[in-house]
Structure formats: C-alpha cells, structure tokens
XYZ file of C-alpha atoms in Angstrom:
626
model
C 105.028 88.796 59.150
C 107.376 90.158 61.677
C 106.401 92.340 64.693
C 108.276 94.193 67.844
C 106.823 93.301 70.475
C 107.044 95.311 74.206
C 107.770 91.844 76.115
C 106.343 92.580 79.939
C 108.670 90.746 82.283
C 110.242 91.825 84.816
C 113.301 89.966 83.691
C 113.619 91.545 80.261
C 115.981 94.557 80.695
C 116.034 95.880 77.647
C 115.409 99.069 76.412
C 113.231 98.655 73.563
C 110.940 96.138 71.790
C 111.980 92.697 70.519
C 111.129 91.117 67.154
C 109.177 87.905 66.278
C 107.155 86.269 63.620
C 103.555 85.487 62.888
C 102.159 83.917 60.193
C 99.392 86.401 59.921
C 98.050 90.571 59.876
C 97.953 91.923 63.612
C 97.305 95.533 64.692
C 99.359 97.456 67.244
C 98.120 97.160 71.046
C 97.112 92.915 70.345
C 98.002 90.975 73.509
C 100.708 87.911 72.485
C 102.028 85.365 74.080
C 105.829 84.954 73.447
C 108.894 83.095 74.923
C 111.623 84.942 76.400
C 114.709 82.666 76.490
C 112.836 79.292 77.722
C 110.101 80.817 79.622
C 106.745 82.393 78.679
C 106.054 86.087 78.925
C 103.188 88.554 77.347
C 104.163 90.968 75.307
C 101.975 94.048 73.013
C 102.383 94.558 69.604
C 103.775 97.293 68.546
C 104.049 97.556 65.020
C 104.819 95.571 62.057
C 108.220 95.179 60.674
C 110.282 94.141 57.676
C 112.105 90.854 57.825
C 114.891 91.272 60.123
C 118.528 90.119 59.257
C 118.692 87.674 62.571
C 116.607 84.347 62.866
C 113.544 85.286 64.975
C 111.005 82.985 67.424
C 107.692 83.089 66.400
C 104.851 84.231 68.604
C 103.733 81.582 70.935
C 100.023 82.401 70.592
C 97.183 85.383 70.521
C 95.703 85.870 74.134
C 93.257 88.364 72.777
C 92.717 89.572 69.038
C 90.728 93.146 70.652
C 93.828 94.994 70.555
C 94.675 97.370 73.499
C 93.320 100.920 72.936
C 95.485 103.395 71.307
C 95.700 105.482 74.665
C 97.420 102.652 76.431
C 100.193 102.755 74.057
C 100.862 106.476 73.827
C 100.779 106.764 77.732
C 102.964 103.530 77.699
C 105.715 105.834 75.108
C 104.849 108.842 77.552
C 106.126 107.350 80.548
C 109.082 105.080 79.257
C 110.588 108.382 78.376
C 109.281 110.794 81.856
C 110.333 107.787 83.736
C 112.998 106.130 82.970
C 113.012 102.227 83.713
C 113.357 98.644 81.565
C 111.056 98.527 78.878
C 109.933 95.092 80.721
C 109.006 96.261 83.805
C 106.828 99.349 81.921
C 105.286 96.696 80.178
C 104.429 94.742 82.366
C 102.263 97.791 83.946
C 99.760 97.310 81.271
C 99.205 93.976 81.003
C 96.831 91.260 82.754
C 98.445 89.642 85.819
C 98.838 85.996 84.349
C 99.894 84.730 80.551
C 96.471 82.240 81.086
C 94.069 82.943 78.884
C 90.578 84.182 80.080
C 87.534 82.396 80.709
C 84.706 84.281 79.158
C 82.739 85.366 82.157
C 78.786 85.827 81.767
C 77.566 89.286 81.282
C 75.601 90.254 84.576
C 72.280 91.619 84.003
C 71.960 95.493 84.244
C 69.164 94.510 86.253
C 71.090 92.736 89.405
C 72.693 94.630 92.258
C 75.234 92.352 93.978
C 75.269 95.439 96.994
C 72.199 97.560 98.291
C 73.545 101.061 97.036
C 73.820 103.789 99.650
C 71.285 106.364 99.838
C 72.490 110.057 97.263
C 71.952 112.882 99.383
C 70.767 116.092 97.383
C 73.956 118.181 96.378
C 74.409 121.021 98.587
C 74.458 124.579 97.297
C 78.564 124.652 97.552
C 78.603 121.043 95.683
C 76.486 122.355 92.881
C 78.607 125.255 92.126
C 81.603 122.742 92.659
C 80.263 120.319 89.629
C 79.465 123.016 87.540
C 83.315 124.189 87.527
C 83.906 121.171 86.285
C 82.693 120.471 83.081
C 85.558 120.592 80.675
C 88.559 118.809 79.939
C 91.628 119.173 81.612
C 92.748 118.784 85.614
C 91.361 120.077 88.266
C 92.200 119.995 92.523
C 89.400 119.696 95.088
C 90.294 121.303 98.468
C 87.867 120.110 100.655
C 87.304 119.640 104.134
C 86.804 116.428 106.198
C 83.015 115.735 105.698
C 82.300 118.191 102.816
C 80.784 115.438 100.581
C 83.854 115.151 97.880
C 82.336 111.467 97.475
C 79.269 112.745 96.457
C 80.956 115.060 93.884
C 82.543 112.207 92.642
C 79.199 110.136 91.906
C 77.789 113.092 90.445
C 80.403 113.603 87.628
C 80.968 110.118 87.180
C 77.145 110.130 86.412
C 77.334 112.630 83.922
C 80.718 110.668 82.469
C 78.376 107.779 81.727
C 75.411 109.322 80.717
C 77.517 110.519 77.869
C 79.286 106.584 77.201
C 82.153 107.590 78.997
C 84.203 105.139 81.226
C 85.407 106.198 84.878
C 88.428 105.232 86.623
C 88.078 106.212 90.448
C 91.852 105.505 92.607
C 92.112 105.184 96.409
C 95.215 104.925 98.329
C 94.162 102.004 100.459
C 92.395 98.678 99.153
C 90.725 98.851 102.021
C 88.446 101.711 100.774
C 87.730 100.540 97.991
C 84.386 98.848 99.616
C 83.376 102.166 100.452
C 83.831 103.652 97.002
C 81.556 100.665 95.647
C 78.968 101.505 97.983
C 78.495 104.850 96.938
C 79.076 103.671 92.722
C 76.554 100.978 92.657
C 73.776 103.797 92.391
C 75.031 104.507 89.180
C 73.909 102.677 85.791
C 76.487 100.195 84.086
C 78.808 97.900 85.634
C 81.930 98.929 88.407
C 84.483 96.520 88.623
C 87.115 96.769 91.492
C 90.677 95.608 90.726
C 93.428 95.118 93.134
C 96.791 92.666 94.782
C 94.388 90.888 97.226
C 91.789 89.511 94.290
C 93.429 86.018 93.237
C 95.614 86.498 89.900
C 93.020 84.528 87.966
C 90.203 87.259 89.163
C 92.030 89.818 88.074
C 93.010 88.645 84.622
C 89.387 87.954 83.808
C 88.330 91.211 84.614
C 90.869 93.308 82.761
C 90.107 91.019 79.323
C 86.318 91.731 80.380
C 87.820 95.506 80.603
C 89.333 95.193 77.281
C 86.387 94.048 75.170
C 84.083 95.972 77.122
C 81.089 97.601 74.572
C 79.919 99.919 77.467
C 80.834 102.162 79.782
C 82.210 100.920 82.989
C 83.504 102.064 86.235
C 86.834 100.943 87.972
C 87.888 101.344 91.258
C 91.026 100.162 92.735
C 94.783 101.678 93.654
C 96.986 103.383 91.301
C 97.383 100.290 89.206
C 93.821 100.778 87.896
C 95.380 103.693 85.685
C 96.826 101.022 83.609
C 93.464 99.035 82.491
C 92.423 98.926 78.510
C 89.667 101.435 78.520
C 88.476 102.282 75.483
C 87.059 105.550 76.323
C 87.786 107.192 79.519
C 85.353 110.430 80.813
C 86.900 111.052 84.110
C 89.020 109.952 86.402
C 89.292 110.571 90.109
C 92.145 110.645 92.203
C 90.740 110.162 96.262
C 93.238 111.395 99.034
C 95.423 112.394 96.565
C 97.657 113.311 98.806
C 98.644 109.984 99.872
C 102.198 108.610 99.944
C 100.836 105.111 98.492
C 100.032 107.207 95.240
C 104.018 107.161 94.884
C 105.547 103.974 93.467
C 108.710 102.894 95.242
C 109.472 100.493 92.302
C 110.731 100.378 88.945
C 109.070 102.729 86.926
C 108.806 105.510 90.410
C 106.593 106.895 89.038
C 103.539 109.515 90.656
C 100.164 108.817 90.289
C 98.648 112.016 89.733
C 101.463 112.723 87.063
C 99.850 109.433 85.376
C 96.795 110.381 85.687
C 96.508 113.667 84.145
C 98.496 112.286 80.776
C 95.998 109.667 80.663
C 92.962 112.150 80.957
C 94.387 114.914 78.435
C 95.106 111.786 75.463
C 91.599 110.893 76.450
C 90.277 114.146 76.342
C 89.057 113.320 79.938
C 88.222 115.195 83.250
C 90.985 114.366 85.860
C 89.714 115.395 89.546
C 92.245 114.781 92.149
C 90.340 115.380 95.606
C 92.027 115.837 98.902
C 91.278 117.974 103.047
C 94.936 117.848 103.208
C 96.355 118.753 99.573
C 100.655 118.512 99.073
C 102.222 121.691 98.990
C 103.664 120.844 95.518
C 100.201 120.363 94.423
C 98.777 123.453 95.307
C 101.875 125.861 94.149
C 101.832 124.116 91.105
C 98.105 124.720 90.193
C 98.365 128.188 91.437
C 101.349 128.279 89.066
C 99.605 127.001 85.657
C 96.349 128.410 86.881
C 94.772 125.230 87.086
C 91.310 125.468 88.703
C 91.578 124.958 92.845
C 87.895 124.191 93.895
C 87.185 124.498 97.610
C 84.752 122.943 99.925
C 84.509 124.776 103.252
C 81.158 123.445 104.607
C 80.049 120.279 106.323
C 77.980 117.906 103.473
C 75.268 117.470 106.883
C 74.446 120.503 108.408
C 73.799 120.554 112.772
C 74.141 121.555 115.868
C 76.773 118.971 117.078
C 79.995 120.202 118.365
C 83.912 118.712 118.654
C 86.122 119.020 121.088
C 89.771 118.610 121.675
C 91.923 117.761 124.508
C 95.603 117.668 124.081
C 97.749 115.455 126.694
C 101.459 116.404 127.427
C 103.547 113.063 127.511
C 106.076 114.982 129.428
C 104.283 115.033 132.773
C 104.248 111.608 133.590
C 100.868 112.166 135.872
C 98.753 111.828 133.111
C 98.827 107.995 133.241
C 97.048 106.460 135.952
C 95.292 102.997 134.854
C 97.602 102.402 131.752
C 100.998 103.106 130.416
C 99.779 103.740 126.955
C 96.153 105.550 127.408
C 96.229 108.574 128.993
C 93.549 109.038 132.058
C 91.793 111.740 129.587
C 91.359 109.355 126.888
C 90.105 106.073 129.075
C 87.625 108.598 130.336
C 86.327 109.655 126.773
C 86.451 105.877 125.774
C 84.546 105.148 129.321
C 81.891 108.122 128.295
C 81.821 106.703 124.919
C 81.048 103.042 125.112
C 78.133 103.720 128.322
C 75.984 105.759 125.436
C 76.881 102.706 122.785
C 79.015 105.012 120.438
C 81.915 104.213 119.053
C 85.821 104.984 119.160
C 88.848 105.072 117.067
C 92.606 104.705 118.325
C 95.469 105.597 115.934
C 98.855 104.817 116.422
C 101.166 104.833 113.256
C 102.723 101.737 114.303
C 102.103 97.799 113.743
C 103.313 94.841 116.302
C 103.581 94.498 119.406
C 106.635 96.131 120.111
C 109.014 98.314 118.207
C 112.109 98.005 120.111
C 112.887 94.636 122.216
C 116.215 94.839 123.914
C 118.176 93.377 126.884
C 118.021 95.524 129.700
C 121.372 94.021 131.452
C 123.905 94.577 128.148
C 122.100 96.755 125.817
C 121.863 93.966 123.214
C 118.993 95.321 120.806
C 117.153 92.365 118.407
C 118.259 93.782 114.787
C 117.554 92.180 111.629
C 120.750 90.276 110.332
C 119.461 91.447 107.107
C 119.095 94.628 107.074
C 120.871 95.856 110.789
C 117.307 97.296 111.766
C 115.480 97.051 114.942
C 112.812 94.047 114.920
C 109.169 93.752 115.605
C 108.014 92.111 117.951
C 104.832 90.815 117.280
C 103.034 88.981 120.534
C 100.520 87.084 118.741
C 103.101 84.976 117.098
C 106.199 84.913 119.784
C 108.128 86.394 116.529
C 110.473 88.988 115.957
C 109.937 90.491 112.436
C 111.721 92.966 110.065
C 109.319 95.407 108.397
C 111.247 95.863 105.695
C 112.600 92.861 104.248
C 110.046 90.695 106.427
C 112.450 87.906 107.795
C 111.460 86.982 110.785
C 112.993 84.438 113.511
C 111.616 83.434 117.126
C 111.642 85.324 120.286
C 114.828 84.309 122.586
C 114.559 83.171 125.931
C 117.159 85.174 127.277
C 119.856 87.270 125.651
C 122.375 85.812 123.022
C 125.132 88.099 124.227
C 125.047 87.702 127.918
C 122.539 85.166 128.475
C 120.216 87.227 131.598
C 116.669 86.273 130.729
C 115.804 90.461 131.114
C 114.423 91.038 127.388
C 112.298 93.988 127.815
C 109.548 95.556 125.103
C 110.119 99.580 124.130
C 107.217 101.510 122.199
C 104.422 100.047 121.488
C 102.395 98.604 118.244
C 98.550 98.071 117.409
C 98.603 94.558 118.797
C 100.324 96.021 122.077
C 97.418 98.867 122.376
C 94.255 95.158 121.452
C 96.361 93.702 124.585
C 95.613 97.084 126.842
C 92.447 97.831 125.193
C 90.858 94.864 125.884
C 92.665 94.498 129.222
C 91.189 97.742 130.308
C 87.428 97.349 128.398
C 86.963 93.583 128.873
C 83.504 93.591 127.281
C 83.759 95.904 124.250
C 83.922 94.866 120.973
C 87.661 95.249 119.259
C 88.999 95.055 115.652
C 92.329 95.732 114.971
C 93.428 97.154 111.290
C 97.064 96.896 109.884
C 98.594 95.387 106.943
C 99.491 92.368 109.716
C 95.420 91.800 109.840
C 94.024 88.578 108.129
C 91.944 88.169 105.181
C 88.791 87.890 106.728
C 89.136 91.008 108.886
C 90.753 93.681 106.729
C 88.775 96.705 106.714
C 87.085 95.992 103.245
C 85.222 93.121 104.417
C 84.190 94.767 107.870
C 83.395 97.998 106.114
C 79.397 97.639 106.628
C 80.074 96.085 110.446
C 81.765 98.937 111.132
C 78.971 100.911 109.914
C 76.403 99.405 111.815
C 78.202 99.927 114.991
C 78.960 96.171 115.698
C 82.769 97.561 116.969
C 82.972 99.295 119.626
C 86.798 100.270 119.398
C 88.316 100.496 116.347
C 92.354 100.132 116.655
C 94.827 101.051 113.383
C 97.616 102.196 111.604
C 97.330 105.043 108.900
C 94.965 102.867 106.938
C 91.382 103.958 109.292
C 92.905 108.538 109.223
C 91.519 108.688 105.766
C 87.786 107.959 103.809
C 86.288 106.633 106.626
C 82.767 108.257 107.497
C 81.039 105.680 110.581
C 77.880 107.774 111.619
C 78.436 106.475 115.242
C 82.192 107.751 115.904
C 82.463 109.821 119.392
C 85.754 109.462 120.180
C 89.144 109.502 118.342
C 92.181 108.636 120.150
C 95.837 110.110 118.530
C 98.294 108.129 121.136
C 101.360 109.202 119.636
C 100.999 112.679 117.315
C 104.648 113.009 117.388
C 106.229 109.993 115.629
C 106.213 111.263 112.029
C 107.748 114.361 112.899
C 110.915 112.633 113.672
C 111.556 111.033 110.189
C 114.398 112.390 108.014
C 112.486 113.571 105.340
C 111.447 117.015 104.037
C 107.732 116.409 104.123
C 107.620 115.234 107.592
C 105.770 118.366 108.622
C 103.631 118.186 105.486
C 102.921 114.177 106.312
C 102.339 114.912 110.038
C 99.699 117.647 109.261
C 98.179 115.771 106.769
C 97.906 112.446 109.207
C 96.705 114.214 112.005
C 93.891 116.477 109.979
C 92.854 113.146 108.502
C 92.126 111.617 111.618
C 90.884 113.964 113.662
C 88.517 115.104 110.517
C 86.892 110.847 111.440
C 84.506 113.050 114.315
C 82.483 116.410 113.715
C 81.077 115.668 110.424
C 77.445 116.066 111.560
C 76.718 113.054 113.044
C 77.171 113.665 116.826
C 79.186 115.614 119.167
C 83.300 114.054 118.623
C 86.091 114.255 120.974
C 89.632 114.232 119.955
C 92.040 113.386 122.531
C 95.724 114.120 121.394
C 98.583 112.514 123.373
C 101.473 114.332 122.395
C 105.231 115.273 123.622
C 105.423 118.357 121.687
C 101.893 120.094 122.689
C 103.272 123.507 121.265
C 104.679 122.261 118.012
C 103.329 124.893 115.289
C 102.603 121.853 112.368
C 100.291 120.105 115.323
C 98.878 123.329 116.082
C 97.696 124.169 112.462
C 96.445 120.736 112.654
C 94.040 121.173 115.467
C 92.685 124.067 114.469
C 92.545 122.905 110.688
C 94.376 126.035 109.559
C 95.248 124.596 106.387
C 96.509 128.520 104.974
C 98.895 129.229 107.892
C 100.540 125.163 107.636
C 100.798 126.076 104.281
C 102.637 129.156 104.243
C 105.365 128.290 107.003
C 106.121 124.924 104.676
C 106.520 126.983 101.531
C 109.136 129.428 103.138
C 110.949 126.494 104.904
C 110.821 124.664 101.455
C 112.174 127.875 99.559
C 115.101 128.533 102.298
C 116.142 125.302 101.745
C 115.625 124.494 98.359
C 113.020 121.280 98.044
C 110.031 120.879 96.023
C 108.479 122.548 94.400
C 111.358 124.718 94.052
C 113.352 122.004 92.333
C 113.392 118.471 91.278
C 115.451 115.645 93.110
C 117.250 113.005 91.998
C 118.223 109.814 94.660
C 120.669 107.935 93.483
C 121.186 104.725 95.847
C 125.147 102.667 95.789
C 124.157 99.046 97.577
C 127.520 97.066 97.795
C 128.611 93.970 100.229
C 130.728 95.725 102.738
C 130.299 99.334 104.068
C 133.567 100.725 102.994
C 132.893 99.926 99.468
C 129.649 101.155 99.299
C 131.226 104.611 100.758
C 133.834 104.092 98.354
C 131.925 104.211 95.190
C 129.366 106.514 96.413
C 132.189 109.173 96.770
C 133.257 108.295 93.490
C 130.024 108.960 91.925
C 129.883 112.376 93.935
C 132.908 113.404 92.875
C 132.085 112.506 89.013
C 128.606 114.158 88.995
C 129.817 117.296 90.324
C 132.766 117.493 88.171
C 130.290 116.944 84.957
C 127.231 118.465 86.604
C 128.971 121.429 88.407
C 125.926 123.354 87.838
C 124.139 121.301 89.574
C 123.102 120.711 93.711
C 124.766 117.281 95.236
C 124.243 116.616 98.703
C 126.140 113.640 100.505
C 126.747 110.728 100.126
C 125.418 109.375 103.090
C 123.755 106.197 104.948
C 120.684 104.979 103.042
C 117.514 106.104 105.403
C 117.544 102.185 105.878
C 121.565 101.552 106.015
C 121.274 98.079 105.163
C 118.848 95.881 102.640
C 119.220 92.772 100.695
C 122.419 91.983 103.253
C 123.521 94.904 100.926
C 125.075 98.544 102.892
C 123.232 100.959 100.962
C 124.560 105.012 100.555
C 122.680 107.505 98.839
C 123.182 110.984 96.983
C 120.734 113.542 96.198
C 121.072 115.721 93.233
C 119.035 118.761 92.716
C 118.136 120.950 90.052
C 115.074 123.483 89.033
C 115.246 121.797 85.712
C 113.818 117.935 85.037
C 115.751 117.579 82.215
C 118.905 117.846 83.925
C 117.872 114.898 86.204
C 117.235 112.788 83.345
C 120.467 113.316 81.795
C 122.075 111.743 84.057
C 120.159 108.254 84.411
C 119.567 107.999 80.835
C-alpha cells in the first residue's frame, strides 16, 4: 500500500505530502513514524495512493493506530492555505513533541483531586444573562471589566460543554496562568490536562496520545499551542486575554490565534468565547461588522463599599524623588502604608535585567550585541551582559574596550535593578521577582497559591503579573514607567499601552479592599493614559479608529511584511529596493511603504530591511508570497 504522508519537521520544506509504503490498510489522520533523508521524523497519513512511478521508503513504524480526528486535518488544509508556510513546519503543529512512543499512563480515578478546587461563587444577575447569550454555535466577544467574573463564565459554559460529552479547550497568554485556570477547572467533572514548553518533552507526548484516545470528555488548558491537540469532540473553546500579543505567532506558520480558533470551533460545531477588559480595536470593528454578538460585563463579580484611588507622578519634576532614584516619594509612602497593615503590593515595570543601557561615560562607547548591533542587558545577578533577542551573552568589562577609563555607568533600569532598591529600601519584606529571566522553581505558576495566601509582600514583574491575576490582599500597584510602550514604532502602541496599563491597574478595586494606583509617568496629560485611568474604554476606542482610518492600518486593510536579511548593509538595501521597485511595478494597485531598517536592524549577524505592503483585500497579500 502506498500513502502521502504530511512529514512534520521543521527541515522538510516542501510544499505538499510525500509518499511511502506500508504493507498494510491505514486510515487518514494515523500517526507514522518515517525517515526523512537519514533521520527520523513523524508524519500523518493522509490518504492512500496508487503505486507511484519512483522507488519509495517504507514507513518506519505506527506510533498510534487511533487516527487523528477528522477536524485536525481539515483545520490542518485550512491553514496551509490562510497561512502560507512549509508543509513541515504546519505539520509539525499537530503532532506530539517527540517521535518516542508513549507509555500508557494509568487512568486517574474520577474520584481523586490532585488540587483542592476553588470555591464557585453564585453567578451574578449580569453573568446569567451573559451565559444565556451564549448557547449556540458560532463566536462570540466578552467585553468585560477587570473583576467582572469572566472566569466564572468560563466554568459555567465549560460545565454545560461537558455535561453534554463535549471537550473544552481553554488558552491563556502566559504559562504562568495556567495554575490559576486549573484552580478554578478542577470543580468541574472529568479530567483537565494542562499542556505547555516548560512540561519535559516526554510529559507532553504522553498526554497528547492520552488526548488522542481519550473516550471522555476532557478539558485542556495551556497557550495557543493547545488549539492543535487531537480532540475528538470539541464543545467550546475559550480564548482568555484575548487581546494579548503572545496570541500572535512570530514563527513559521504567523499565524493568529483567535483566527485558529474560530475555524476550529465552526468544523466542530463548537462555541468559541474569546474574553478580554481591554479588547483590540480590530476585534471589536470586526464583530460590529459581521454582527457577531459583543457581550459586556460592566459590574464588579463582588459587590462593596471599597474604593480606589489614583495618584499620578510627573517624572519631569525631578522633586518627586527623595529616598530613591526609581520609586517616587508617593509610591514608597503607599508601599510604607501598605506593608504596616500586612497587605500586599505589586510593581510593574515592562522591563527585565538589571540595566537596559550600560555605557562608558568618558567616550560614549555603548555595550551592543556583536550579533545583532543592539544595546545589551545587563543583568547584576550574573555580572553578564545579555542580548534579548538573540540571547548571546558575554561578561561585564572592567573598564571600557575603546578607551580603557574604568567609568561604565548603568542607564534605565530592569526588574532585578527595582529587587536591588526594593529590598534596599524595605529590608524586611518579603520579595518575588517575575520575568521570563526567573527560575523554575519561582515562576509564577508554582507560587500562584503563595501569592494568594499573602506570603509576598511585594510582588515585582514584567507584563506577565498586568493580566489574570486576582490576590484578595493587593493594596497597592506601582506603574514605574507608564510611558515606555508608547515609544515603540508600531501602530498599536497606543492600543498596547492602554491595554497594559488598564490591565494592571484593573490588579486593585475588585472588591477586596480599598487599592491605590500610583502612576509614575513623563507624559501625565497623554490622552491614551488618560482613557486608561479613568477606564474609558469608548473614548480610547474612538480616537484609535479615526487615527487608524487617516492612516490606513487595520482594520482598514491587511499588511504584508516582507523582511530582506543579507551579510552586509548595502546589499540588504540593495535588494530590498529591488523588491520595492518590482512589487509596485506588478502590484501598482497596491500600498508599499519603504524599504527601511528592520525594527531590530541586525539578527543572525544578518542586516535585516523590511517593506510593508498594504491592501483592503487578503487575497492580494497572498498573491504575492504564494
């Protein structure tokens, strides 16, 4: 017999399905083992063919005979073709992380809770009437504010999704809320696996085979990659924080999560629920659009008397620091006020390290990654300097290699600098740090129910603590820089900068106690940081739209990057020009903007220029990278 098989390696460049032999009768979606030139790879069966006229290798082995469900491989044809990329590296999407077979892992009895479940709160009136909107197939968008119980929506309809023996997938941005989903799932009957990078390869591969040949319904939770496991039946999926950047893949296929997700639901017939405070503005034009249903949550889940308040610190009058160069007198005070009546606090700074710029203050010399021509991190913990985006790193010098004074000075600060200060300035308070630099054993997932207890006293992080978060004793949040993602090239930087700051700020007044926000900012009248503060979600909304319109971005059009790495500059400039001037002598309908620098100039030791194409129509887009 003689098969094409979808071969999933990254290697495999093709653009379609190979052909081997087996001696005997297997159905489309089966799970092979095959060799791709001398080295072994997975592949899924496609479908049978006749003999070819070429010699063929035979299939290695069968990993699995329960063949993938029919689902899989219509949303696998669905998004070769919506986005373009290798048929390996699409393959490789929907297959188990290692080409060992599984062990057969004991079923766990129905009976055993490895976690105490959390407590379900009674739906409120305006949750009730939210659930009850959504009862039929299709997609839907939950706008609802910080603390309106969207969780608890969640574990309501994934109830109902398993009362009927319907499997749920449930998606978070950040692995480290993923704990936090569990807590609230294991309430619910049937088994919830979670599946993501920092389980070992081998727990992940038994899982998804457990996945594949499961006879009930389960529930998954993990990051976008969970859209890929071999449910046979899917009821709902939900989409948490779907407004999140880390829903967006930045590799081969780039593909958007949400995008994903709805195909999935509709060739399951399922309920897709993407749930967000701080919606995109794509999002919500496009549902208005299609008249897809937007469900809103304007109340507080816990109803009370406690208030928040906000105090916003201009950076520009230097008097505000007293004790510290990085907190603000205002904010050491709320800290002070915080920790004498044992509540806790939360610092945010969108930045990781120690330092973000280390530099000689003699020459001007600046530490830059011979890699990539970008500034350095230093991080203090290690004496290291490290590149953040191809992640060499070297040791700190002594003095400077250009003109050899030993006056290396540190320019804006990281989470490690603010532990340093933090702990400098509170020298008996309890700190945890939390950054994609923090070890195993402390990343937020296994200090979830620590945090909860109020066993840390000052919470420090990156992006990763704005979002999901709900720690009944949080007083105090701390935004020491609100202005750093409005200085990114990007469209959405307004968009990303509202949505950051609502997030965190949204940590405090959900019911528990009175919050204070303190704001340190260098742009105290900026309209996007307004709208924040007063969570005026309506006016943000319709300022970005206009801009957006005026200047042609989404969701007025589509948009195309199209990225010319080479080994010098001057080539790289070269050819990018060329490829200008070609697409807008064949495209001449068509938008081109640039070429220009690469947002990061240099990567790979490759100079990297870019052009963006846009158009109102996708199909254009397609035409040309096809």
């Amino acid at each position: 017999k003689y098969y094409e098989v979808l071969v999933g390696d990254s290697q495999f460049h093709g653009n379609g399905a190979l052909t081997y032999s087996w001696e005997n009768i297997l159905m489309p979606g089966t799970i092979v083992k095959v060799a791709l030139r001398n080295r072994p790879a997975l592949g899924i069966i496609l479908r049978a063919v006749s003999k070819p006229t070429f010699t063929t290798k035979p299939i290695v082995a069968i990993v699995d005979p329960q063949p993938m469900p029919a689902a899989s491989l219509q949303l696998f044809e669905w998004l070769l073709n919506y986005y373009p990329a290798p048929v390996g590296v699409v393959a490789r999407l929907f297959l188990p992380p290692s080409t060992a077979a599984s062990r057969k892992l004991p079923e766990p009895s129905e009976s055993v809770q490895t976690r105490t479940p959390a407590a379900i709160q009674p739906l409120t009136a305006e949750q009730t009437a939210a659930c009850n909107r959504i009862t039929q197939p299709g997609s839907y968008l939950l706008h609802g504010i910080t603390g309106s119980g969207k969780t608890r929506i969640y574990l309501e309809l994934a109830r109902r999704s398993l009362e009927v023996g319907k499997s749920v997938i449930v998606l978070t941005p950040e692995i480290g809320l993923t704990e936090h989903l569990l807590q609230s799932l294991t309430s619910l009957p049937g088994q919830t696996h979670v599946l993501h990078s920092r389980l070992t390869a081998s727990a992940r591969r038994d899982v998804w085979y457990q996945l594949l040949t499961a006879a009930k319904p389960v529930i998954v939770i993990g990051p976008r990659s969970a859209l890929f496991t071999p449910l046979q039946n899917i009821g709902l999926i939900v989409m948490d924080e779907t407004h999140d950047q880390a829903y967006k893949s930045n590799n081969a296929p780039h593909y958007r999560t949400d995008r994903v997700a709805a195909m999935l639901a509709q060739l399951h017939g399922a309920i897709f629920v993407g749930g967000s405070a701080t919606p995109n503005v794509e999002d919500v034009y496009v549902a208005k659009a299609k008249g897809r249903p937007i469900i809103s949550l304007t109340s507080l889940a816990t109803q009370s008397e406690y208030m928040s308040k906000t105090t916003v610190v201009d950076l520009r009058d230097k008097s505000v620091y007293g004790r510290s160069r990085i907190l603000s007198q205002a904010l050491i005070a709320a800290v002070t006020t915080a920790l004498s009546r044992h509540e806790q606090i939360l610092l945010f700074l969108n930045r990781r390290g120690t330092a973000n710029a280390v530099l000689c203050s003699t020459c001007g010399w600046r530490a830059t990654c011979a890699n990539c021509d970008l500034p350095q991190t230093y991080h203090g913990d290690s004496h290291t300097l490290r590149c953040h985006v191809c992640g060499r790193t070297k040791s700190l010098p002594t003095s400077c290699p250009d003109c050899g004074q030993a006056n290396i000075v540190f320019k804006t600060v990281g989470t490690k600098a603010v532990l340093d200060e933090v702990r400098r300035l509170f020298p008996t308070a309890r700190l945890r740090r939390f950054d994609t630099d923090t070890a195993k054993p402390d990343q937020m997932e296994r200090q979830l129910e620590a945090l909860q207890r109020g066993e840390v006293d000052i919470i420090i992080g990156t992006q990763m603590v704005t979002k999901g978060l709900d720690l009944p004793r949080l007083a105090v949040v701390g935004v020491l820089n609100a202005d750093s993602s409005l200085i990114v090239p990007d469209f959405a930087a307004s968009e990303r900068t509202y949505q950051l700051i609502s997030q965190v700020i949204g940590r405090v007044g959900r019911g528990h106690r009175d919050g204070h926000v303190v704001l340190q900012t260098y742009s105290p009248d900026h309209p996007v940081l307004r709208a924040a503060l007063s969570r005026d979600w309506d006016d943000f909304y319709r300022r970005e739209l206009a801009e957006r319109r005026t200047y042609m971005f989404p969701p007025f059009c589509y948009l195309l990057k199209l990225s010319c790495a080479r080994a010098t500059h001057l080539s790289a400039e070269k050819n990018a020009m060329k490829l200008f001037q070609d697409l807008q002598k064949t495209y001449p309908k068509l938008r081109v903007e640039g070429p220009s620098p690469a947002f990061h100039p240099r990567e790979g030791g490759k100079y990297k220029w870019q052009i963006i194409v846009k158009s109102p129509s996708r199909t254009a887009l397609l035409s040309i990278v096809a």
